[in-house]
């Protein structure tokens, strides 16, 4: 199964590189500019390059973004927050949110299916304690499984990439998995996409304090607080969680997707 996993990863990488090679324009410029950003400076450079490139090749930019996002999600590569921010800068707050929500759900489901096909032994072998902990919690909350999955997305007891890999082992139905990702990560995606949209629009300190920017920041605050508050209130009465599990999401302050 490890050989199969290596072959599939290699094939996906080759397909992604093929998309890059077929983009119109200078191949040398593509190789220099197109890579997954690892910090904010690289993200800024990539956003500037793609914004210019998008003016003449909008469909190719959309195709490249979708391919990159699905690649990262399908193979459980952390760091999709950078791509969410990039989506806000390239496509705007609302189109970017719809795009990221759809790609997150589809990509996570691809990861689920890949893990179900040939990754179960790897996950159990390398993360036995995490799998056992999640298995116990899932069985305790089987009667309210969908809301428990929403809770895990809003207040992650474990990174999202690991939850994607482990869900087939936990006998979580793929339909509940898909919709829990779609709905549970909307606040997180919204905050990241809005951040990208705001940063792409700000050209001076005066723009930072404009009414439009302030309303966007207010919407980000509501998106961060309201869903979490509702799910946490529900969890206290319907889910079987200890105090440590209920507080872990608030202490972490960030997600690994």
Short mmCIF file of C-alpha atoms in Angstrom, two decimals:
data_model
loop_
_atom_site.label_atom_id
_atom_site.label_comp_id
_atom_site.label_asym_id
_atom_site.label_seq_id
_atom_site.Cartn_x
_atom_site.Cartn_y
_atom_site.Cartn_z
CA UNK A 1 0.00 0.00 0.00
CA UNK A 2 2.93 2.35 0.55
CA UNK A 3 4.04 1.76 -3.05
CA UNK A 4 0.54 2.59 -4.27
CA UNK A 5 0.52 5.76 -2.18
CA UNK A 6 3.88 6.83 -3.63
CA UNK A 7 2.71 6.21 -7.20
CA UNK A 8 -0.50 8.19 -6.68
CA UNK A 9 1.32 11.12 -5.06
CA UNK A 10 3.84 11.15 -7.92
CA UNK A 11 1.03 11.04 -10.49
CA UNK A 12 -0.80 13.94 -8.82
CA UNK A 13 2.39 15.99 -8.70
CA UNK A 14 3.02 15.34 -12.41
CA UNK A 15 -0.53 16.37 -13.28
CA UNK A 16 -0.14 19.60 -11.31
CA UNK A 17 3.14 20.38 -13.05
CA UNK A 18 1.45 19.69 -16.40
CA UNK A 19 -1.14 22.35 -15.63
CA UNK A 20 1.67 24.83 -14.91
CA UNK A 21 3.53 23.98 -18.11
CA UNK A 22 0.45 24.53 -20.26
CA UNK A 23 -0.24 28.03 -18.95
CA UNK A 24 0.14 30.74 -21.59
CA UNK A 25 3.08 33.10 -21.27
CA UNK A 26 6.68 32.72 -20.24
CA UNK A 27 7.52 29.24 -18.89
CA UNK A 28 10.56 30.64 -17.11
CA UNK A 29 8.40 33.21 -15.33
CA UNK A 30 5.96 30.49 -14.25
CA UNK A 31 8.71 28.40 -12.69
CA UNK A 32 10.03 31.40 -10.82
CA UNK A 33 6.70 32.74 -9.54
CA UNK A 34 4.31 29.81 -9.18
CA UNK A 35 4.85 27.87 -5.98
CA UNK A 36 2.94 27.32 -2.78
CA UNK A 37 3.57 30.31 -0.49
CA UNK A 38 5.20 29.55 2.84
CA UNK A 39 5.03 33.06 4.34
CA UNK A 40 3.22 36.36 3.84
CA UNK A 41 5.95 37.82 1.64
CA UNK A 42 5.73 34.93 -0.82
CA UNK A 43 1.94 35.18 -0.67
CA UNK A 44 2.07 38.89 -1.56
CA UNK A 45 4.39 38.25 -4.51
CA UNK A 46 2.19 35.42 -5.78
CA UNK A 47 -0.96 37.53 -5.45
CA UNK A 48 0.61 40.41 -7.41
CA UNK A 49 1.78 38.06 -10.16
CA UNK A 50 -1.58 36.29 -10.50
CA UNK A 51 -3.56 39.55 -10.40
CA UNK A 52 -1.58 40.81 -13.39
CA UNK A 53 -1.78 37.44 -15.13
CA UNK A 54 -5.55 37.20 -14.47
CA UNK A 55 -6.25 40.29 -16.58
CA UNK A 56 -5.45 38.36 -19.78
CA UNK A 57 -5.87 34.73 -18.69
CA UNK A 58 -8.71 34.65 -16.16
CA UNK A 59 -9.79 31.07 -16.88
CA UNK A 60 -6.26 29.74 -16.53
CA UNK A 61 -5.84 31.45 -13.16
CA UNK A 62 -9.11 29.92 -11.96
CA UNK A 63 -8.03 26.48 -13.20
CA UNK A 64 -4.62 26.78 -11.57
CA UNK A 65 -6.09 27.91 -8.25
CA UNK A 66 -8.61 25.05 -8.18
CA UNK A 67 -5.92 22.50 -9.07
CA UNK A 68 -3.56 23.80 -6.38
CA UNK A 69 -6.29 23.87 -3.72
CA UNK A 70 -7.54 20.36 -4.47
CA UNK A 71 -3.97 19.07 -4.55
CA UNK A 72 -3.24 20.39 -1.05
CA UNK A 73 -6.54 19.23 0.40
CA UNK A 74 -6.55 15.79 -1.21
CA UNK A 75 -3.08 14.91 0.08
CA UNK A 76 -3.56 16.48 3.54
CA UNK A 77 -0.93 19.18 3.06
CA UNK A 78 -1.37 21.87 5.76
CA UNK A 79 -1.43 25.54 4.83
CA UNK A 80 -4.67 26.16 2.96
CA UNK A 81 -5.12 29.42 4.89
CA UNK A 82 -2.66 31.05 2.48
CA UNK A 83 -4.77 29.91 -0.46
CA UNK A 84 -7.93 31.23 1.21
CA UNK A 85 -6.29 34.63 1.61
CA UNK A 86 -5.12 34.45 -2.00
CA UNK A 87 -8.69 33.69 -3.12
CA UNK A 88 -9.92 36.86 -1.44
CA UNK A 89 -7.27 38.92 -3.20
CA UNK A 90 -7.92 37.36 -6.63
CA UNK A 91 -11.66 36.77 -6.74
CA UNK A 92 -13.14 39.10 -4.13
CA UNK A 93 -14.78 38.29 -0.78
CA UNK A 94 -17.97 36.54 -1.88
CA UNK A 95 -16.81 34.68 -4.97
CA UNK A 96 -13.68 33.71 -3.05
CA UNK A 97 -15.76 32.39 -0.14
CA UNK A 98 -17.99 30.27 -2.39
CA UNK A 99 -14.97 28.94 -4.25
CA UNK A 100 -12.99 28.09 -1.11
CA UNK A 101 -15.97 26.48 0.62
CA UNK A 102 -16.63 24.26 -2.40
CA UNK A 103 -12.97 23.36 -2.89
CA UNK A 104 -12.46 22.67 0.81
CA UNK A 105 -15.39 20.25 0.86
CA UNK A 106 -14.46 18.48 -2.38
CA UNK A 107 -10.75 18.32 -1.51
CA UNK A 108 -11.37 17.03 2.02
CA UNK A 109 -13.72 14.39 0.62
CA UNK A 110 -11.03 13.32 -1.86
CA UNK A 111 -8.65 12.98 1.10
CA UNK A 112 -11.31 10.92 2.91
CA UNK A 113 -11.68 8.60 -0.08
CA UNK A 114 -7.93 8.24 -0.59
CA UNK A 115 -7.49 7.39 3.08
CA UNK A 116 -10.35 4.89 2.92
CA UNK A 117 -8.77 3.22 -0.11
CA UNK A 118 -5.18 2.76 1.01
CA UNK A 119 -4.28 5.00 3.97
CA UNK A 120 -5.95 3.37 6.97
CA UNK A 121 -2.96 1.26 8.01
CA UNK A 122 -0.63 4.25 7.75
CA UNK A 123 -2.85 6.47 9.92
CA UNK A 124 -3.36 3.81 12.61
CA UNK A 125 0.34 2.90 12.61
CA UNK A 126 1.65 6.44 12.98
CA UNK A 127 -1.11 8.05 15.07
CA UNK A 128 -2.57 5.29 17.28
CA UNK A 129 -3.28 7.52 20.30
CA UNK A 130 -5.01 10.23 18.27
CA UNK A 131 -7.14 7.66 16.45
CA UNK A 132 -8.12 5.99 19.73
CA UNK A 133 -9.06 9.34 21.31
CA UNK A 134 -11.19 10.36 18.33
CA UNK A 135 -12.79 6.91 18.12
CA UNK A 136 -13.87 7.17 21.76
CA UNK A 137 -15.34 10.66 21.28
CA UNK A 138 -17.14 9.72 18.08
CA UNK A 139 -18.76 6.67 19.70
CA UNK A 140 -19.83 8.76 22.70
CA UNK A 141 -21.51 11.28 20.39
CA UNK A 142 -22.79 8.92 17.70
CA UNK A 143 -26.40 10.04 18.30
CA UNK A 144 -25.44 13.67 17.52
CA UNK A 145 -22.62 12.88 15.13
CA UNK A 146 -23.18 15.72 12.66
CA UNK A 147 -23.14 18.39 15.37
CA UNK A 148 -20.08 16.77 16.91
CA UNK A 149 -18.32 17.01 13.55
CA UNK A 150 -19.29 20.68 13.32
CA UNK A 151 -17.85 21.17 16.80
CA UNK A 152 -14.57 19.57 15.72
CA UNK A 153 -14.32 21.95 12.77
CA UNK A 154 -15.08 25.06 14.80
CA UNK A 155 -13.08 24.06 17.90
CA UNK A 156 -10.50 21.60 16.55
CA UNK A 157 -9.36 19.01 19.10
CA UNK A 158 -7.07 17.77 16.32
CA UNK A 159 -5.85 19.33 13.04
CA UNK A 160 -8.33 19.27 10.18
CA UNK A 161 -5.93 17.40 7.91
CA UNK A 162 -5.76 14.56 10.44
CA UNK A 163 -9.53 14.51 10.87
CA UNK A 164 -9.85 14.14 7.09
CA UNK A 165 -7.49 11.16 7.13
CA UNK A 166 -8.98 9.50 10.20
CA UNK A 167 -12.69 9.85 9.39
CA UNK A 168 -12.93 6.62 7.33
CA UNK A 169 -11.38 4.71 10.24
CA UNK A 170 -13.99 6.21 12.58
CA UNK A 171 -16.85 4.99 10.33
CA UNK A 172 -18.08 8.52 9.66
CA UNK A 173 -20.49 8.49 6.69
CA UNK A 174 -19.09 10.38 3.72
CA UNK A 175 -22.27 12.48 3.37
CA UNK A 176 -22.07 13.75 6.95
CA UNK A 177 -18.35 14.29 6.53
CA UNK A 178 -18.85 16.39 3.37
CA UNK A 179 -21.53 18.68 4.79
CA UNK A 180 -19.76 19.08 8.14
CA UNK A 181 -16.71 20.37 6.25
CA UNK A 182 -18.84 22.59 4.01
CA UNK A 183 -20.70 24.23 6.91
CA UNK A 184 -18.19 23.92 9.72
CA UNK A 185 -15.35 25.70 7.90
CA UNK A 186 -17.42 28.58 6.49
CA UNK A 187 -16.46 30.95 9.36
CA UNK A 188 -12.77 30.10 9.02
CA UNK A 189 -12.86 30.41 5.23
CA UNK A 190 -14.80 33.67 5.49
CA UNK A 191 -12.23 35.26 7.80
CA UNK A 192 -9.30 34.23 5.59
CA UNK A 193 -10.97 35.30 2.35
CA UNK A 194 -12.08 38.63 3.81
CA UNK A 195 -8.53 39.22 5.03
CA UNK A 196 -7.21 38.70 1.52
CA UNK A 197 -9.85 40.98 0.02
CA UNK A 198 -9.12 43.74 2.53
CA UNK A 199 -5.35 43.54 2.11
CA UNK A 200 -5.67 43.70 -1.69
CA UNK A 201 -7.80 46.86 -1.46
CA UNK A 202 -5.77 48.82 1.10
CA UNK A 203 -3.34 51.26 -0.48
CA UNK A 204 -3.01 53.70 2.43
CA UNK A 205 -3.83 54.11 6.12
CA UNK A 206 -6.88 56.18 5.18
CA UNK A 207 -8.29 53.21 3.28
CA UNK A 208 -7.86 51.04 6.38
CA UNK A 209 -10.33 53.23 8.30
CA UNK A 210 -12.93 53.57 5.54
CA UNK A 211 -16.51 52.54 6.25
CA UNK A 212 -16.28 49.66 3.79
CA UNK A 213 -13.22 48.21 5.49
CA UNK A 214 -14.70 48.65 8.96
CA UNK A 215 -17.89 46.84 7.91
CA UNK A 216 -15.80 43.98 6.53
CA UNK A 217 -13.88 43.76 9.80
CA UNK A 218 -17.16 43.73 11.73
CA UNK A 219 -18.46 40.91 9.54
CA UNK A 220 -15.26 38.97 10.24
CA UNK A 221 -15.77 39.39 13.99
CA UNK A 222 -19.38 38.16 13.77
CA UNK A 223 -18.33 35.19 11.62
CA UNK A 224 -15.67 34.28 14.17
CA UNK A 225 -17.85 34.54 17.28
CA UNK A 226 -21.47 33.70 16.44
CA UNK A 227 -21.23 30.16 14.99
CA UNK A 228 -18.75 29.10 17.66
CA UNK A 229 -20.97 30.44 20.43
CA UNK A 230 -24.03 28.59 19.12
CA UNK A 231 -22.21 25.29 18.63
CA UNK A 232 -20.51 25.56 22.02
CA UNK A 233 -23.88 26.19 23.72
CA UNK A 234 -25.36 23.17 21.93
CA UNK A 235 -22.37 21.02 22.86
CA UNK A 236 -22.82 21.66 26.58
CA UNK A 237 -26.28 20.09 26.56
CA UNK A 238 -26.14 17.54 23.72
CA UNK A 239 -22.52 16.44 23.27
CA UNK A 240 -20.37 14.40 25.64
CA UNK A 241 -17.22 16.48 25.90
CA UNK A 242 -14.92 17.17 28.80
CA UNK A 243 -13.90 20.70 29.77
CA UNK A 244 -10.50 20.32 28.13
CA UNK A 245 -12.04 19.42 24.79
CA UNK A 246 -14.49 22.31 24.92
CA UNK A 247 -11.75 24.84 25.61
CA UNK A 248 -9.09 23.61 23.21
CA UNK A 249 -10.41 25.51 20.21
CA UNK A 250 -10.42 28.80 22.08
CA UNK A 251 -6.83 28.33 23.22
CA UNK A 252 -5.51 27.33 19.83
CA UNK A 253 -6.77 30.39 18.01
CA UNK A 254 -5.90 28.93 14.58
CA UNK A 255 -6.54 25.93 12.38
CA UNK A 256 -4.32 23.60 10.42
CA UNK A 257 -6.16 22.58 7.28
#
